[in-house]
Structure formats: C-alpha cells, structure tokens
Short mmCIF file of C-alpha atoms and ligand atoms in Angstrom, two decimals:
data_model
loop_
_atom_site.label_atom_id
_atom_site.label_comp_id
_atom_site.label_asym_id
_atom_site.label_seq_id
_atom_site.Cartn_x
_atom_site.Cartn_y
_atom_site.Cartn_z
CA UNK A 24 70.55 112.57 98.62
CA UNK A 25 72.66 110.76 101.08
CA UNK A 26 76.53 110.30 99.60
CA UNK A 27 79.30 108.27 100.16
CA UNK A 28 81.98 110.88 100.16
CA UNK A 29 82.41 112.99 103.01
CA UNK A 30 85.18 115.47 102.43
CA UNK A 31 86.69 117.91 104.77
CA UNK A 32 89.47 120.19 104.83
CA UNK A 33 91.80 119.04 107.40
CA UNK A 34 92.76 122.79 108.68
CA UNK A 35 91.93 126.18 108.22
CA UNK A 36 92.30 128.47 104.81
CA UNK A 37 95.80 129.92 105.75
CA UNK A 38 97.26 126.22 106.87
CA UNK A 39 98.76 123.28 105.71
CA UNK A 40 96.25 121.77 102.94
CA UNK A 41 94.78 118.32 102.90
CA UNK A 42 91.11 116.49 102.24
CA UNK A 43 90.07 114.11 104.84
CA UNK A 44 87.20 112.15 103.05
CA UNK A 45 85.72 109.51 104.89
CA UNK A 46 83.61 107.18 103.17
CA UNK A 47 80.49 106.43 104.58
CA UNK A 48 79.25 102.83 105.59
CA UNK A 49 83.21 101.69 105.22
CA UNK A 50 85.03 102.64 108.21
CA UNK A 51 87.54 103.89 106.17
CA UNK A 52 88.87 107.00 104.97
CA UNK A 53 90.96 108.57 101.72
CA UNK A 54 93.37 111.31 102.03
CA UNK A 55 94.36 114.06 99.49
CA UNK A 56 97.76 115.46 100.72
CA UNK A 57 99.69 114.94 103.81
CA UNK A 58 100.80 118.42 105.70
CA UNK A 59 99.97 118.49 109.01
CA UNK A 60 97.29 116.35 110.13
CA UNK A 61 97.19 117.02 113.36
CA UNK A 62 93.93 118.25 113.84
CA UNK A 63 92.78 114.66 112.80
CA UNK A 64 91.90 112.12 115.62
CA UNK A 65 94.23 109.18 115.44
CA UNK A 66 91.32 107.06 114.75
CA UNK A 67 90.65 109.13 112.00
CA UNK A 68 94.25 108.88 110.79
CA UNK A 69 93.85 105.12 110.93
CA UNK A 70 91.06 105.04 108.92
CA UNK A 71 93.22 106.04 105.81
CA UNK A 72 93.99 103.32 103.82
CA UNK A 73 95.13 105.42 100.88
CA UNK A 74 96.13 109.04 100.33
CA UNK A 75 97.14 111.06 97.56
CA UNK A 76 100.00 113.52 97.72
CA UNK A 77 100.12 116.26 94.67
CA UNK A 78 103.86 117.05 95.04
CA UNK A 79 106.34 116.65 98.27
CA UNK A 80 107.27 120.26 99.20
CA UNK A 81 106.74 119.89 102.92
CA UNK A 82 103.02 122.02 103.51
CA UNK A 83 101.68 118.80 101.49
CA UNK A 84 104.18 115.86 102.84
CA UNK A 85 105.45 116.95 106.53
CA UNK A 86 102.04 114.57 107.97
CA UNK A 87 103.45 111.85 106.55
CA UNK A 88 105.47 110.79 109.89
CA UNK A 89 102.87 111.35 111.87
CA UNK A 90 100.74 108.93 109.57
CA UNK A 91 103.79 106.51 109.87
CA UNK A 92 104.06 107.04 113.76
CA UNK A 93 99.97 105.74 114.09
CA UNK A 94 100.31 102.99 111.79
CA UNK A 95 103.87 101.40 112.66
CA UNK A 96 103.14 98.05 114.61
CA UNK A 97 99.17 97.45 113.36
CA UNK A 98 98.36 95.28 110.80
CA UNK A 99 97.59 97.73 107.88
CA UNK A 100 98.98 98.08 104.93
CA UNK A 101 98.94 102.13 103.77
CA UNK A 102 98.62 102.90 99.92
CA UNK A 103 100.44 106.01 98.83
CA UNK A 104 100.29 107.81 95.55
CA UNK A 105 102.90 110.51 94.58
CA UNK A 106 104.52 112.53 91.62
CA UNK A 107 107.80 111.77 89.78
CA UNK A 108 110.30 110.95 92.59
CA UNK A 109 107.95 109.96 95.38
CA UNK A 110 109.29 106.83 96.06
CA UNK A 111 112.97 108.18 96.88
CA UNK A 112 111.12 110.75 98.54
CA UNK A 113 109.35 108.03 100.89
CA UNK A 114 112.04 105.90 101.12
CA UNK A 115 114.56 108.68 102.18
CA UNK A 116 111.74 109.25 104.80
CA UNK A 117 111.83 105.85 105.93
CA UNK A 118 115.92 106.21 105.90
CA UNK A 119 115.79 108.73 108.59
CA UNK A 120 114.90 106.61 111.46
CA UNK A 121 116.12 103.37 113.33
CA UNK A 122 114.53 99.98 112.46
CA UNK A 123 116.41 97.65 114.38
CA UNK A 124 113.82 96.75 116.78
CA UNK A 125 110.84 96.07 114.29
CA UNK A 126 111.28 92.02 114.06
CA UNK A 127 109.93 91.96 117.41
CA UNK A 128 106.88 93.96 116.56
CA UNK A 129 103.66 90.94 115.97
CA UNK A 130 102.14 93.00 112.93
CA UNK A 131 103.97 94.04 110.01
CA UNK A 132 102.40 97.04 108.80
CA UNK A 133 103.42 98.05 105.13
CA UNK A 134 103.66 100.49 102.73
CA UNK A 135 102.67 100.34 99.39
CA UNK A 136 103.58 103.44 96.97
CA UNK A 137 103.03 104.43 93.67
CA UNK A 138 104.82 107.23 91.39
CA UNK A 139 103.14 108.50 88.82
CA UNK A 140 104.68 109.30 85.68
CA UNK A 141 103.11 110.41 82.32
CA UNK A 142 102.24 107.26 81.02
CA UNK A 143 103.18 104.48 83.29
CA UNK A 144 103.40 104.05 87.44
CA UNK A 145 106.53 102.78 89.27
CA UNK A 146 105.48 100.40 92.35
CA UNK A 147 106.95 99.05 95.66
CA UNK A 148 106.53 98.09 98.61
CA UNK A 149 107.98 98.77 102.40
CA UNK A 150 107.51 96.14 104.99
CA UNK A 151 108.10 96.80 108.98
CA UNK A 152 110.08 93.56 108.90
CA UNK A 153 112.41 94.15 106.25
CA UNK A 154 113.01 97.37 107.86
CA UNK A 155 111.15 99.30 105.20
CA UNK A 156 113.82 98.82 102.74
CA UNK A 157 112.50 98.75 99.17
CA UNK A 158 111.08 94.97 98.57
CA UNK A 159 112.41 95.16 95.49
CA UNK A 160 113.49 96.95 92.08
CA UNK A 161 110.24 99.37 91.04
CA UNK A 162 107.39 97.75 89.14
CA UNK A 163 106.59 99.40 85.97
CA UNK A 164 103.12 99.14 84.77
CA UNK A 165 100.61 101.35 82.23
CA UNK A 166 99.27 104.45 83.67
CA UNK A 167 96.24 105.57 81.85
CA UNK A 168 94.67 108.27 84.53
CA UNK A 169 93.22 105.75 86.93
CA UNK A 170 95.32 105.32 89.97
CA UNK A 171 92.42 103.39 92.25
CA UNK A 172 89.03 101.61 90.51
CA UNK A 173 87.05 99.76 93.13
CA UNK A 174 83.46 98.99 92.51
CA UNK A 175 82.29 101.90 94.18
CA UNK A 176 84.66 104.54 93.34
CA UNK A 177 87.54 105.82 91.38
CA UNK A 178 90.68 107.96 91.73
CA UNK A 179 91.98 109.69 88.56
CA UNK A 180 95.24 111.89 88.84
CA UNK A 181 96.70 114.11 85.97
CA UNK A 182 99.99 115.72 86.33
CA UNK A 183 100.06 119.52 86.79
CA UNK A 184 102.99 122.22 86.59
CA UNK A 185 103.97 123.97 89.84
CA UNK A 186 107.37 124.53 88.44
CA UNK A 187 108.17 120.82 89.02
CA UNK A 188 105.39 117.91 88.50
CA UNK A 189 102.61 118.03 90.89
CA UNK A 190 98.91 115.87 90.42
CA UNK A 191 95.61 116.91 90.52
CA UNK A 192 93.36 114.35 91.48
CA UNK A 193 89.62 113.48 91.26
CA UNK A 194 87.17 110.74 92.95
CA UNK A 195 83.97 109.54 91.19
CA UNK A 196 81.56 107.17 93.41
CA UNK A 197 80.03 104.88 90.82
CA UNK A 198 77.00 105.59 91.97
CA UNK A 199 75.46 105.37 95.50
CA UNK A 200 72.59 102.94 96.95
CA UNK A 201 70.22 104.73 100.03
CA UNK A 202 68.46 102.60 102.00
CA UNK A 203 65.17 102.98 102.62
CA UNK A 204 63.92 102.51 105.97
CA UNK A 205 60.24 102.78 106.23
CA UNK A 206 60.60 99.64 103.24
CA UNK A 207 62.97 97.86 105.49
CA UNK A 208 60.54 97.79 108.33
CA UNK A 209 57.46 97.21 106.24
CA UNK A 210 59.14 94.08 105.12
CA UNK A 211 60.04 92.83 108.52
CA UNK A 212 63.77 93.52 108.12
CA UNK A 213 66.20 94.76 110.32
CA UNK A 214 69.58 96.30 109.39
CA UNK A 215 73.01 94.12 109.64
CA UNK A 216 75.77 93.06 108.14
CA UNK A 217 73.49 92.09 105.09
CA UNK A 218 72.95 95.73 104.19
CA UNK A 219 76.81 96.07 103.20
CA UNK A 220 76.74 92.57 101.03
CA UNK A 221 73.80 93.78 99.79
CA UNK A 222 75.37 96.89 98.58
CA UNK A 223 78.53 95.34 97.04
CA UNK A 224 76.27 92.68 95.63
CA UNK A 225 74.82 95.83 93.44
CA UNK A 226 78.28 97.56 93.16
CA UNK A 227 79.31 94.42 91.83
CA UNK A 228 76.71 93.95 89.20
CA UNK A 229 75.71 90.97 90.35
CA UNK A 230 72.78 89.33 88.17
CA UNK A 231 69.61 90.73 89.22
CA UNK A 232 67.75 87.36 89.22
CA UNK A 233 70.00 85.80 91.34
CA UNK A 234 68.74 84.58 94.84
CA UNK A 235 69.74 87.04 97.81
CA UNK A 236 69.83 85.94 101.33
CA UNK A 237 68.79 88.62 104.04
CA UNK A 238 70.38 87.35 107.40
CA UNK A 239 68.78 88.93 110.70
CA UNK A 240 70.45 88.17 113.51
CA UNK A 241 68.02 89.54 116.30
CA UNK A 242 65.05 87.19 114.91
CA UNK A 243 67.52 84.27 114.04
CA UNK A 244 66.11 84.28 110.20
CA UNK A 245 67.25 83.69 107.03
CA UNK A 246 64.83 84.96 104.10
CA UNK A 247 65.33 84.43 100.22
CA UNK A 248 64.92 87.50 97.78
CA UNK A 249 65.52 88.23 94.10
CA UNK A 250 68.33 90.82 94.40
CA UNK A 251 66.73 92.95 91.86
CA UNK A 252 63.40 92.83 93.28
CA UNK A 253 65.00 93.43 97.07
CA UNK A 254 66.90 96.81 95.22
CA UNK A 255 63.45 98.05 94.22
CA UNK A 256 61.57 97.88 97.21
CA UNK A 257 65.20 99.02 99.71
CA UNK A 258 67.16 100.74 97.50
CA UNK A 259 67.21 104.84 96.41
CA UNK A 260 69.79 104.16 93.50
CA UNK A 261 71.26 107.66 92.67
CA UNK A 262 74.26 109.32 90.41
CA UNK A 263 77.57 108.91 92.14
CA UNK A 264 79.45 111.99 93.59
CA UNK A 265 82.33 113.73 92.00
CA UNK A 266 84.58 115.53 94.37
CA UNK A 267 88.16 116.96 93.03
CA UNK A 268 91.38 118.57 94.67
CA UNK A 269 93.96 120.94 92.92
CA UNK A 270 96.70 122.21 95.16
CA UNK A 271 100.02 124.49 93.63
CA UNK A 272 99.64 124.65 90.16
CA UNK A 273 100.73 128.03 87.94
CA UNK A 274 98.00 129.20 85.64
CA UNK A 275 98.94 128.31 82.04
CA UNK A 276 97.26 127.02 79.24
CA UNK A 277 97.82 123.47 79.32
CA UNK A 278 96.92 123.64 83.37
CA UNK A 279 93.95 124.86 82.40
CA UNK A 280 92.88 122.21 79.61
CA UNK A 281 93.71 119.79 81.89
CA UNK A 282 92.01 120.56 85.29
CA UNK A 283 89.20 121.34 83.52
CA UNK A 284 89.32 117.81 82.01
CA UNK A 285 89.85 116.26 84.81
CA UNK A 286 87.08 118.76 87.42
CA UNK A 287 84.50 118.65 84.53
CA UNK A 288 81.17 118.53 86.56
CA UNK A 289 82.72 118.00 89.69
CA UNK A 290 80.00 118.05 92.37
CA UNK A 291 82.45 119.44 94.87
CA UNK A 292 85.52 120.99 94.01
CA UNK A 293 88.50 122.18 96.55
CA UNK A 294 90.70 124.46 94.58
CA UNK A 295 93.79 126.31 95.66
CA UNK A 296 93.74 130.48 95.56
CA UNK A 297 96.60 131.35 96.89
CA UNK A 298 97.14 135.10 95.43
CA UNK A 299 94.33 137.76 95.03
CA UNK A 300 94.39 138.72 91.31
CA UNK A 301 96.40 142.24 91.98
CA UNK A 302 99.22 140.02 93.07
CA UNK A 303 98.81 138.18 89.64
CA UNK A 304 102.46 138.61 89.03
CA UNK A 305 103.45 136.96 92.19
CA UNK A 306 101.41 134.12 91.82
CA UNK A 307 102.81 133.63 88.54
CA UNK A 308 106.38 133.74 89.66
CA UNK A 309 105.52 131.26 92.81
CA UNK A 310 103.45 128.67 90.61
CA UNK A 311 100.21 129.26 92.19
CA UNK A 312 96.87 130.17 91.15
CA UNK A 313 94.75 133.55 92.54
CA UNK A 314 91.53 133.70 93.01
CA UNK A 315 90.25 134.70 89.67
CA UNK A 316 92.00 132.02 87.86
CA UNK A 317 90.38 129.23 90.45
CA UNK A 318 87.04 130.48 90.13
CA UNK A 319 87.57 130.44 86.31
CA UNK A 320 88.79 127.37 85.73
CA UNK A 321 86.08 126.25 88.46
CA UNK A 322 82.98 127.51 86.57
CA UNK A 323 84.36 126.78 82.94
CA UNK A 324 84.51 122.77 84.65
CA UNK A 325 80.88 123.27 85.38
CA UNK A 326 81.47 122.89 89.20
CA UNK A 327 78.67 122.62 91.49
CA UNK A 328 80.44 123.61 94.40
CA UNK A 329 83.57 125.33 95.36
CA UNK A 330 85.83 125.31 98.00
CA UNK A 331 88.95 128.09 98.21
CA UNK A 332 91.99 127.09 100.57
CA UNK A 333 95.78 127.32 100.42
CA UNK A 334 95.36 131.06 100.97
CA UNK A 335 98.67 132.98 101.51
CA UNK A 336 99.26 134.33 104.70
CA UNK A 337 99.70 138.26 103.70
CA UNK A 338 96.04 137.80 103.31
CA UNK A 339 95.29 136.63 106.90
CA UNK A 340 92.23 138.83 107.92
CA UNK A 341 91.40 139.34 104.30
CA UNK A 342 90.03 136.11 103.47
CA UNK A 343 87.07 137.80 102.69
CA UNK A 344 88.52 139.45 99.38
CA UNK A 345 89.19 136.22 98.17
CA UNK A 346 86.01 134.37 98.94
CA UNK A 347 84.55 137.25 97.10
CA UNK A 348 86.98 137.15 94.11
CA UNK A 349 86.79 133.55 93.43
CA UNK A 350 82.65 133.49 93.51
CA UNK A 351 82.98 136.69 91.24
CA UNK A 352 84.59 135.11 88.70
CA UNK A 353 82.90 131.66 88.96
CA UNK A 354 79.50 133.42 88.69
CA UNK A 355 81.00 135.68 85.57
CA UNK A 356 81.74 131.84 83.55
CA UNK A 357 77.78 131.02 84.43
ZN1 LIG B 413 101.55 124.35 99.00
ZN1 LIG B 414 103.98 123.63 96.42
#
C-alpha cells in the first residue's frame, strides 16, 4: 500500500525535533515544528507550504528564520500554525530585521499565521511589501480541532500542557487512490497531468457518472470515460493514513485523555521520550514525558507504529535503554 504521507524526522534522536512530511504526487511538503532544519535541502524547505509549531521555546521555533531566509522574495505564501501567543511571537520575529528594501523585491511572499486558542483561532497575515507588519487587527473565527481540511487530508491540533500551552497535532489522508499500471497500459494510456485531475476528481467526490476526459499528450488524444468506471479499472482505492506528532508535554491525566483522543489508531506515531522512567521525577518537574509514559499512552491509542525522539542528552550513548523502555511498555498495553 502506496501512501501519501511521507514523514521523516528532520534530525537525529538527541536534536532539535521536527517532521518533514512530504506528500507524495504534490510537490509539496507539511512541517511539524521548526528547530533547526538545516539538514533539509532548500528545495525541500520550499516545498513547505504549511507547518505546525507545538509551542515556541527555541528547539521547536529557532528554523523559523531560516524558513523565512528561503522564502523571502518568491512568490509563496507560508501558512503557520502556533499556540496562544504565536502571532506576537512571529511578528516580534519579523521585528528583528530591516525591511526597507522589500518594495523593490518583484514577488511578495507572505505569511499567513494562525493561533490557536481553546475554542476559536486568531488570524493574520504578513506581506513582504508592507514590511511584514500585521495586515490588520487578528481575525477571530471558531476553532473546533481542525486547523487544515483539504480534500485529501486533514490537520487536527489539541492543546497540551508543557507548563505553558503547547499542541499536539495529527494528519488523516482521506483516503488514498494507487494507480495501477499494468491497467493503464492495457487500456492504451499513458500517465500525465490527467492522473492528478483524475485523483482530485475522486477526492472531490465528483459524480461517478459523469464524463472524464483522459488527455495524452505523446499520442495527441483525447478519450471519454465514466469516472467511476475509469476508478475501477486504474484505481487501488485504500484507507487513508494517520500519522501524529506530540512534542513536550508533562504526563497528567488530562494529557493523557487527550493524546489518546487525538493518536487513536494512528498508523504512525512520533512521540517525545525525553526521560527514562528512573528519572520520572525529573521529567515531571521539566514537563516532559519518559519513555514508559510514551509507550503507554502510544499502545492505549492503538498505534501501529512508533517513533521515540526528543531524547535528552544525559542519555547520549544510551539510546538503547529507551528504545527498549518505550517498546516494553507499548507491548505491556497489547
Ligand atoms: Zn523541546
Ligand atoms: Zn519545550
């Protein structure tokens, strides 16, 4: 089973965290927390076109000039999700450099950021050619745990305690469409530009009566099919992909109820364990989870797979311990 989400840690165990997951087919890319991103290409980086910070302390924000630095003078427009106070966060970012060149620049990139607060999100918006001053006073609208819903995916965030207010987020593919190509070439077709309409035509719901038109460039054709018809003969239509991220969050009881809301199932989930569970105390006092408690909460979610990171560095060349720990207790919930 082929899916759409790709996701990769963007460093090592014992560095900054951050998800890089590109989406397949779309040339484009969603980011879970911005620390240092270096080890991403630029092209990479410019594939983002909207990431997801769980709280500003600087391990999970310091990336975000570097993001800026890429994107400043292309014609992109950056959405950027945050907790209570990201916006003066971002725009006290902004405030630390010199803008009075940007009029000249041809392409007015733009940022568009979201806070999220328990039950509504303030907007706005940062334009190269205003400077990146707030475009105006924040929009308020409802927040009901959906921060992104396209047709073929969706981002839900909840909001966590790390001693201040810090999300948790989740993506859910609607579902995802393989295409078959031993069907493609037994009906004479060759791949194109078609095969993505084709695909949003189904994410879309389009009726599956209606006519479909399979350009192919190479032979100069145009052929008519019934979309539904085309889907049965082309099309591997399988369960979408869950894939979640939880980074700094203290183990308490309403933590728990609500990653394990928000993880339930997850096919892939990438889970913080900062402490070993000897240092239980010390996790507690610095708002982070160990081991034990990730694998926990991991296999009472029903997760399918599980990724550890965020690892403090007294443990560097003891990673092993809490690979083994988190598994441990993951298996022990089975
Ligand atoms: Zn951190
Ligand atoms: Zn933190």
């Amino acid at each position: 089973m082929r899916s759409f989400l790709h996701p990769k840690l963007i460093n090592g165990p014992f560095d900054d965290p951050g998800l890089f997951i590109p989406l397949f087919f779309e040339n484009r890319a969603l980011m879970f927390d911005l620390g240092d991103i270096s080890p991403l290409s630029p092209r990479d980086i410019l594939k983002t076109s909207h990431a997801f910070v769980t709280h500003t302390h600087m391990d999970h924000f310091a990336g975000f000039d570097r993001m800026l630095r890429l994107f400043l003078g292309r014609d992109k427009e950056l959405h950027l999700y945050g907790p209570e106070g990201f916006l003066k966060n971002i725009e006290g970012k902004l405030a630390g450099y010199t803008w009075n060149l940007v009029d000249n620049f041809k392409y007015c990139f733009s940022i568009r950021a979201t806070e999220v607060h328990p039950d509504h999100l303030l907007v706005n918006s940062y334009f190269c050619h205003d400077k990146f001053l707030p475009a105006h006073a924040p929009e308020k609208t409802a927040f009901s745990g959906k921060l992104l819903e396209e047709p073929a995916l969706t981002v839900s965030a909840v909001i966590l305690d790390h001693n201040l207010p810090c999300l948790g987020f989740s993506i859910k593919e609607r579902f995802h469409i393989n295409i078959i190509k031993e069907q493609l070439e037994r009906l004479g077709l060759e791949t194109g530009p078609w095969l993505r309409q084709f695909k949003q035509a189904l994410y879309d719901h389009y009726d599956p009566d209606s006519e479909f038109e399979v350009i192919c460039k190479k032979k100069d054709t145009a052929r008519k099919f019934v979309l539904g018809e085309l889907a049965r003969q082309i099309a591997l239509i399988t369960p979408g992909q869950k894939v979640s991220y939880i980074a700094d969050v203290v183990y308490s009881k309403s933590n728990a109820e609500k990653i394990i809301a928000l993880v339930k199932n997850s096919d892939h989930l990438f889970i913080e364990t900062a402490f070993l569970e000897k240092h239980r105390d010390t996790a507690l006092q610095k708002h982070h989870l160990t081991a034990a408690q990730a694998g926990t909460l991991a296999g009472q979610a029903g997760v399918k797979q599980l990724t550890p990171f965020h690892f403090s560095p007294r443990y560097i060349g003891q990673e092993d311990l809490l690979y083994s720990e988190v598994m441990a207790a993951l298996k022990k919930t089975l």
